[in-house]
Short mmCIF file of C-alpha atoms and ligand atoms in Angstrom, two decimals:
data_model
loop_
_atom_site.label_atom_id
_atom_site.label_comp_id
_atom_site.label_asym_id
_atom_site.label_seq_id
_atom_site.Cartn_x
_atom_site.Cartn_y
_atom_site.Cartn_z
CA MET A 1 -17.27 -22.83 7.60
CA GLU A 2 -18.96 -22.23 4.22
CA ARG A 3 -17.52 -19.31 2.28
CA THR A 4 -20.74 -17.29 2.24
CA GLU A 5 -21.16 -17.98 5.97
CA ARG A 6 -17.65 -16.72 6.61
CA LEU A 7 -18.35 -13.55 4.60
CA GLU A 8 -21.58 -12.96 6.52
CA ALA A 9 -19.91 -13.66 9.87
CA TYR A 10 -17.12 -11.18 9.10
CA ALA A 11 -19.60 -8.53 7.92
CA ALA A 12 -21.73 -8.98 11.06
CA ALA A 13 -18.67 -8.73 13.32
CA VAL A 14 -17.58 -5.55 11.49
CA GLN A 15 -21.05 -4.03 11.87
CA GLU A 16 -21.04 -4.68 15.60
CA ALA A 17 -17.51 -3.28 15.99
CA LEU A 18 -18.27 -0.14 13.94
CA GLU A 19 -21.22 0.50 16.24
CA ARG A 20 -18.92 0.15 19.24
CA PHE A 21 -16.16 2.39 17.80
CA LEU A 22 -18.63 5.15 16.94
CA PRO A 23 -20.92 5.55 19.93
CA ALA A 24 -24.06 7.65 19.78
CA ALA A 25 -24.42 10.39 22.38
CA ASP A 26 -27.17 12.82 23.16
CA ASP A 27 -24.87 15.80 23.62
CA SER A 28 -24.17 19.12 21.86
CA ARG A 29 -22.51 17.17 19.00
CA ALA A 30 -25.36 14.72 18.46
CA ARG A 31 -25.95 15.92 14.88
CA ILE A 32 -22.40 15.26 13.67
CA ARG A 33 -22.35 11.89 15.43
CA ASP A 34 -25.67 11.02 13.75
CA ALA A 35 -24.38 12.08 10.33
CA MET A 36 -21.25 9.93 10.77
CA ARG A 37 -23.24 6.92 11.98
CA TYR A 38 -25.87 7.28 9.24
CA SER A 39 -23.38 6.49 6.46
CA LEU A 40 -20.98 4.26 8.37
CA LEU A 41 -23.67 1.87 9.63
CA SER A 42 -25.63 1.73 6.37
CA PRO A 43 -25.34 -1.61 4.61
CA GLY A 44 -22.14 -1.68 2.56
CA LYS A 45 -20.49 -4.86 1.40
CA ARG A 46 -17.61 -4.38 3.91
CA ILE A 47 -15.11 -5.75 1.40
CA ARG A 48 -12.15 -3.79 2.73
CA PRO A 49 -12.54 -4.84 6.40
CA VAL A 50 -13.21 -8.42 5.28
CA LEU A 51 -9.83 -8.36 3.50
CA VAL A 52 -8.16 -7.15 6.71
CA LEU A 53 -9.72 -9.89 8.84
CA GLU A 54 -9.13 -12.73 6.35
CA PHE A 55 -5.54 -11.74 5.56
CA CYS A 56 -4.89 -11.64 9.30
CA ARG A 57 -6.30 -15.19 9.60
CA VAL A 58 -4.41 -16.69 6.65
CA ALA A 59 -1.19 -15.02 7.81
CA GLY A 60 -1.50 -16.78 11.18
CA GLY A 61 -3.14 -14.10 13.35
CA ARG A 62 -6.48 -13.83 15.13
CA PRO A 63 -8.97 -11.82 13.01
CA GLU A 64 -10.44 -10.14 16.10
CA ASP A 65 -7.03 -8.58 16.82
CA ALA A 66 -7.18 -6.83 13.44
CA MET A 67 -10.66 -5.37 14.01
CA PRO A 68 -9.53 -1.81 14.89
CA PHE A 69 -7.57 -1.68 11.59
CA ALA A 70 -10.51 -3.18 9.68
CA CYS A 71 -12.93 -0.60 11.10
CA ALA A 72 -10.49 2.27 10.54
CA LEU A 73 -10.24 1.31 6.87
CA GLU A 74 -14.03 1.13 6.50
CA MET A 75 -14.30 4.61 8.08
CA ILE A 76 -11.88 6.01 5.50
CA HIS A 77 -13.78 4.28 2.68
CA CYS A 78 -17.06 5.67 4.02
CA TYR A 79 -15.67 9.21 4.24
CA SER A 80 -14.59 8.96 0.60
CA LEU A 81 -18.08 7.87 -0.47
CA ILE A 82 -19.76 10.73 1.43
CA HIS A 83 -17.46 13.29 -0.19
CA ASP A 84 -17.65 11.62 -3.61
CA ASP A 85 -21.47 11.95 -3.52
CA LEU A 86 -21.40 15.70 -2.76
CA PRO A 87 -22.85 18.16 -5.30
CA CYS A 88 -19.32 19.45 -6.05
CA MET A 89 -18.20 15.90 -6.98
CA ASP A 90 -20.63 13.32 -8.40
CA ASN A 91 -23.80 14.92 -7.02
CA ASP A 92 -25.43 11.58 -6.22
CA THR A 93 -28.64 11.30 -4.23
CA LEU A 94 -28.62 7.56 -3.47
CA ARG A 95 -25.93 5.42 -1.85
CA ARG A 96 -26.25 1.91 -0.41
CA GLY A 97 -29.96 2.10 -1.20
CA LYS A 98 -30.51 5.19 0.95
CA PRO A 99 -30.47 8.98 0.40
CA THR A 100 -26.88 10.25 0.41
CA ASN A 101 -25.47 11.95 3.48
CA HIS A 102 -25.82 15.52 2.15
CA VAL A 103 -29.44 14.88 1.14
CA VAL A 104 -30.25 13.98 4.75
CA TYR A 105 -27.89 16.22 6.73
CA GLY A 106 -27.04 19.01 4.26
CA GLU A 107 -23.78 19.70 2.47
CA ASP A 108 -22.18 21.32 5.49
CA PHE A 109 -22.70 18.30 7.72
CA ALA A 110 -21.79 15.85 4.95
CA VAL A 111 -18.39 17.55 4.64
CA LEU A 112 -18.00 17.45 8.42
CA ALA A 113 -19.16 13.81 8.64
CA GLY A 114 -16.50 12.81 6.09
CA ASP A 115 -13.84 14.77 7.97
CA GLY A 116 -15.04 13.24 11.24
CA LEU A 117 -14.79 9.68 9.89
CA LEU A 118 -11.32 10.25 8.44
CA THR A 119 -10.09 11.58 11.77
CA HIS A 120 -11.85 8.92 13.83
CA ALA A 121 -10.27 6.22 11.65
CA PHE A 122 -6.86 7.07 13.07
CA SER A 123 -7.97 7.07 16.69
CA THR A 124 -9.72 3.73 16.03
CA ALA A 125 -6.55 2.19 14.57
CA LEU A 126 -4.57 3.53 17.53
CA SER A 127 -6.91 1.74 19.95
CA SER A 128 -5.39 -1.58 18.82
CA ALA A 129 -3.95 -3.75 21.59
CA LEU A 130 -1.33 -5.24 19.24
CA PRO A 131 2.40 -4.52 19.77
CA PRO A 132 3.08 -0.80 19.14
CA GLU A 133 5.28 -1.44 16.08
CA ARG A 134 2.38 -3.22 14.33
CA THR A 135 -0.02 -0.41 15.19
CA LEU A 136 2.46 2.16 13.94
CA ALA A 137 2.90 0.25 10.64
CA ALA A 138 -0.89 0.07 10.31
CA VAL A 139 -1.32 3.81 10.84
CA ARG A 140 1.38 4.47 8.22
CA THR A 141 -0.41 2.11 5.80
CA LEU A 142 -3.76 3.85 6.36
CA ALA A 143 -2.27 7.32 5.88
CA ASP A 144 -0.41 6.32 2.70
CA ALA A 145 -3.45 4.57 1.21
CA ALA A 146 -5.80 7.48 1.92
CA GLY A 147 -3.51 10.35 0.91
CA VAL A 148 -2.13 12.03 -2.21
CA ASP A 149 -0.16 8.94 -3.20
CA GLY A 150 -3.27 6.81 -2.76
CA MET A 151 -7.05 7.24 -2.94
CA LEU A 152 -7.09 11.05 -2.68
CA GLY A 153 -4.42 11.28 -5.39
CA GLY A 154 -6.48 9.06 -7.70
CA GLN A 155 -9.63 11.06 -7.04
CA SER A 156 -7.85 14.35 -7.75
CA VAL A 157 -6.45 13.06 -11.07
CA ASP A 158 -9.97 11.92 -11.98
CA VAL A 159 -11.55 15.27 -11.03
CA GLN A 160 -8.79 17.31 -12.70
CA ASN A 161 -9.36 15.47 -15.99
CA ASP A 162 -13.13 15.41 -15.63
CA GLY A 163 -13.10 11.61 -15.99
CA ARG A 164 -11.36 11.72 -19.38
CA LEU A 165 -7.88 10.25 -19.15
CA ALA A 166 -5.37 10.66 -21.99
CA SER A 167 -4.25 7.04 -22.23
CA PHE A 168 -4.90 3.52 -21.09
CA ASP A 169 -1.86 3.69 -18.78
CA ALA A 170 -3.11 6.92 -17.22
CA LEU A 171 -6.48 5.27 -16.55
CA ALA A 172 -4.85 2.20 -14.99
CA GLU A 173 -2.67 4.42 -12.79
CA MET A 174 -5.65 6.49 -11.65
CA TYR A 175 -7.64 3.32 -10.79
CA ALA A 176 -4.69 1.82 -8.90
CA MET A 177 -4.79 4.87 -6.64
CA LYS A 178 -8.49 5.72 -6.44
CA THR A 179 -9.88 2.21 -5.93
CA GLY A 180 -6.79 0.02 -5.56
CA ALA A 181 -5.05 1.82 -2.70
CA LEU A 182 -7.66 1.03 -0.02
CA LEU A 183 -8.08 -2.58 -1.19
CA ARG A 184 -4.31 -3.10 -1.09
CA ALA A 185 -4.26 -1.47 2.36
CA GLY A 186 -6.87 -4.00 3.51
CA ALA A 187 -4.74 -6.98 2.54
CA ARG A 188 -1.62 -5.35 3.98
CA LEU A 189 -3.25 -4.39 7.28
CA GLY A 190 -4.30 -8.00 7.88
CA CYS A 191 -0.72 -9.18 7.36
CA ILE A 192 0.62 -6.42 9.61
CA ALA A 193 -1.82 -7.38 12.37
CA ALA A 194 -0.62 -11.00 12.12
CA GLY A 195 3.04 -9.92 12.26
CA ALA A 196 3.67 -11.52 8.85
CA GLY A 197 6.92 -11.09 6.91
CA GLU A 198 7.79 -9.40 3.61
CA ASP A 199 6.90 -12.44 1.46
CA ALA A 200 3.36 -12.48 2.84
CA LEU A 201 3.05 -8.71 2.34
CA ALA A 202 4.18 -9.08 -1.28
CA ALA A 203 1.66 -11.89 -1.96
CA ALA A 204 -1.09 -9.83 -0.28
CA ASP A 205 -0.17 -6.87 -2.47
CA ARG A 206 -0.32 -8.99 -5.65
CA TYR A 207 -3.70 -10.39 -4.65
CA ALA A 208 -5.24 -7.02 -3.79
CA SER A 209 -3.79 -5.22 -6.84
CA ALA A 210 -5.40 -7.78 -9.14
CA VAL A 211 -8.68 -7.86 -7.22
CA GLY A 212 -8.72 -4.05 -7.11
CA LEU A 213 -8.39 -3.61 -10.86
CA ALA A 214 -10.91 -6.38 -11.57
CA PHE A 215 -13.30 -4.73 -9.08
CA GLN A 216 -12.96 -1.39 -10.87
CA ILE A 217 -13.42 -2.87 -14.37
CA ARG A 218 -16.51 -4.66 -13.07
CA ASP A 219 -17.69 -1.25 -11.78
CA ASP A 220 -17.13 0.23 -15.26
CA LEU A 221 -19.23 -2.56 -16.80
CA LEU A 222 -22.01 -2.01 -14.23
CA ASP A 223 -21.97 1.74 -14.99
CA LEU A 224 -22.23 0.96 -18.69
CA GLU A 225 -25.28 -1.25 -18.11
CA GLN A 226 -26.91 1.61 -16.18
CA ASP A 227 -25.92 4.27 -18.74
CA GLU A 228 -23.70 6.01 -16.19
CA ALA A 229 -20.17 7.33 -16.92
CA ILE A 230 -21.18 8.45 -20.43
CA GLY A 231 -18.29 10.33 -22.08
CA LYS A 232 -15.79 9.16 -19.44
CA THR A 233 -12.67 7.10 -20.07
CA THR A 234 -13.37 3.57 -18.80
CA TYR A 235 -12.07 0.08 -19.55
CA PRO A 236 -15.04 -0.91 -21.74
CA ALA A 237 -14.85 2.45 -23.55
CA LEU A 238 -11.19 1.81 -24.41
CA LEU A 239 -11.12 -1.98 -24.81
CA GLY A 240 -14.72 -2.95 -25.52
CA VAL A 241 -16.92 -5.16 -23.35
CA PRO A 242 -15.59 -8.64 -24.31
CA ALA A 243 -11.94 -7.66 -23.75
CA SER A 244 -12.86 -5.98 -20.45
CA ARG A 245 -14.57 -9.19 -19.30
CA ALA A 246 -11.53 -11.21 -20.38
CA ARG A 247 -9.27 -8.86 -18.41
CA ILE A 248 -11.40 -9.40 -15.29
CA ASP A 249 -11.01 -13.18 -15.74
CA GLU A 250 -7.23 -12.88 -16.11
CA LEU A 251 -6.91 -10.64 -13.06
CA THR A 252 -9.07 -12.96 -10.99
CA LYS A 253 -6.84 -15.89 -11.87
CA GLU A 254 -3.79 -13.78 -10.96
CA ALA A 255 -5.39 -13.02 -7.58
CA ALA A 256 -6.15 -16.71 -6.98
CA CYS A 257 -2.54 -17.57 -7.79
CA ALA A 258 -1.26 -14.93 -5.32
CA ALA A 259 -3.63 -16.20 -2.60
CA ARG A 260 -2.06 -19.66 -2.86
CA PHE A 261 1.04 -18.30 -1.16
CA PHE A 262 -0.96 -18.81 2.04
CA ALA A 263 -1.68 -22.24 3.52
CA ASP A 264 -5.47 -21.91 3.61
CA PRO A 265 -6.37 -19.72 0.59
CA ASP A 266 -9.85 -21.09 -0.27
CA PHE A 267 -11.87 -18.15 0.99
CA LEU A 268 -9.60 -15.57 -0.68
CA VAL A 269 -9.77 -17.47 -3.97
CA TRP A 270 -13.56 -17.64 -3.73
CA LEU A 271 -13.75 -13.93 -2.76
CA ALA A 272 -11.80 -12.88 -5.85
CA PHE A 273 -14.26 -14.75 -8.10
CA TYR A 274 -17.25 -13.50 -6.10
CA LEU A 275 -16.16 -9.83 -6.44
CA ALA A 276 -15.43 -10.23 -10.15
CA GLY A 277 -19.01 -11.39 -10.76
CA ARG A 278 -20.85 -9.11 -8.34
CA ASP A 279 -23.91 -7.22 -9.58
CA VAL A 280 -23.80 -4.29 -7.09
C1 LIG B 1 -13.72 11.98 -2.36
C2 LIG B 1 -11.37 11.73 -1.43
C3 LIG B 1 -12.48 11.18 -2.22
C4 LIG B 1 -12.32 9.99 -2.78
C5 LIG B 1 -13.37 9.28 -3.52
C6 LIG B 1 -13.71 5.82 -3.57
C7 LIG B 1 -13.83 7.06 -4.35
C8 LIG B 1 -12.78 8.07 -4.15
C9 LIG B 1 -14.85 7.29 -5.17
C10 LIG B 1 -15.92 6.30 -5.42
C11 LIG B 1 -16.17 6.26 -6.86
C12 LIG B 1 -16.48 4.90 -7.26
C13 LIG B 1 -17.93 4.52 -7.31
C14 LIG B 1 -15.50 4.05 -7.56
C15 LIG B 1 -15.74 2.66 -7.96
C16 LIG B 1 -15.26 1.65 -7.01
C17 LIG B 1 -15.79 1.89 -5.66
C18 LIG B 1 -14.86 2.49 -4.69
C19 LIG B 1 -17.04 1.54 -5.36
C20 LIG B 1 -17.64 1.68 -4.02
O1 LIG B 1 -17.11 0.69 -3.16
P1 LIG B 1 -17.97 -0.57 -2.71
O2 LIG B 1 -18.63 -1.21 -3.92
O3 LIG B 1 -19.09 0.15 -1.85
O4 LIG B 1 -17.12 -1.47 -1.87
P2 LIG B 1 -19.86 -0.35 -0.53
O5 LIG B 1 -21.05 0.56 -0.42
O6 LIG B 1 -20.24 -1.80 -0.71
O7 LIG B 1 -18.90 -0.15 0.61
#
């Protein structure tokens, strides 16, 4: 299968599964269900679930067995975007080419939709038919990645410092939590679903750590092009644009090297380069 075809096939399978895991219903809670579906089903790149499915495949499992973990991770990512867009955070009005959740449903329902997705992520992961010890490890991975030692921790450091970090190391640490934690969880969840050993988990972690930082530096460069993040500590603000681009190249090569632990790494290698050059 061509790499772009594989990416599209994964994204389509995720879309169909998300729809299934989050059914619509014309009941007294139709509004909260609608608010959750509005953001979850809107067209994201689905990078995190794609990592889950592909790491499951390269680690010797069947991608479809990892789908509950993949969808759970996308639900957590989507909750974070809804809350990040709120007036009390970034106050954004557009996301994935559409009005943000609070613009459509109001701040109250946007908070509830985020809470609903976070909670539903755990029941989705628990619906896995894999052996219980794998499901338990996946739930632990999701909780750790989302919580104070992961994405939420990174977001709170960012908010507390109003986007101005004291040092390069502090910035890198904040990014590793805010953006890196869910990407690392994606790679890890795929390996867990496949029942892979510690060596595979370590290679997956190296791959996703490098891809995660490259992804975030790319985001900084995109923000710079669009005059966003003015006055904030970012990679290009600290290192300059050429050195930031060079760092993305280095990290992408590191990711490719880590992917070669697995027998069939072509798609992961391509994905690392694709994400490093993305324009959205
Ligand atoms: C509010 C608890 C809480 C956390 C928010 C993820 C996050 C933490 C904030 C998003 C800020 C941001 C734009 C970070 C840059 C990297 C990033 C996570 C971009 C969005 O992810 P994509 O590009 O989005 O994968 P799509 O829409 O494709 O899923």
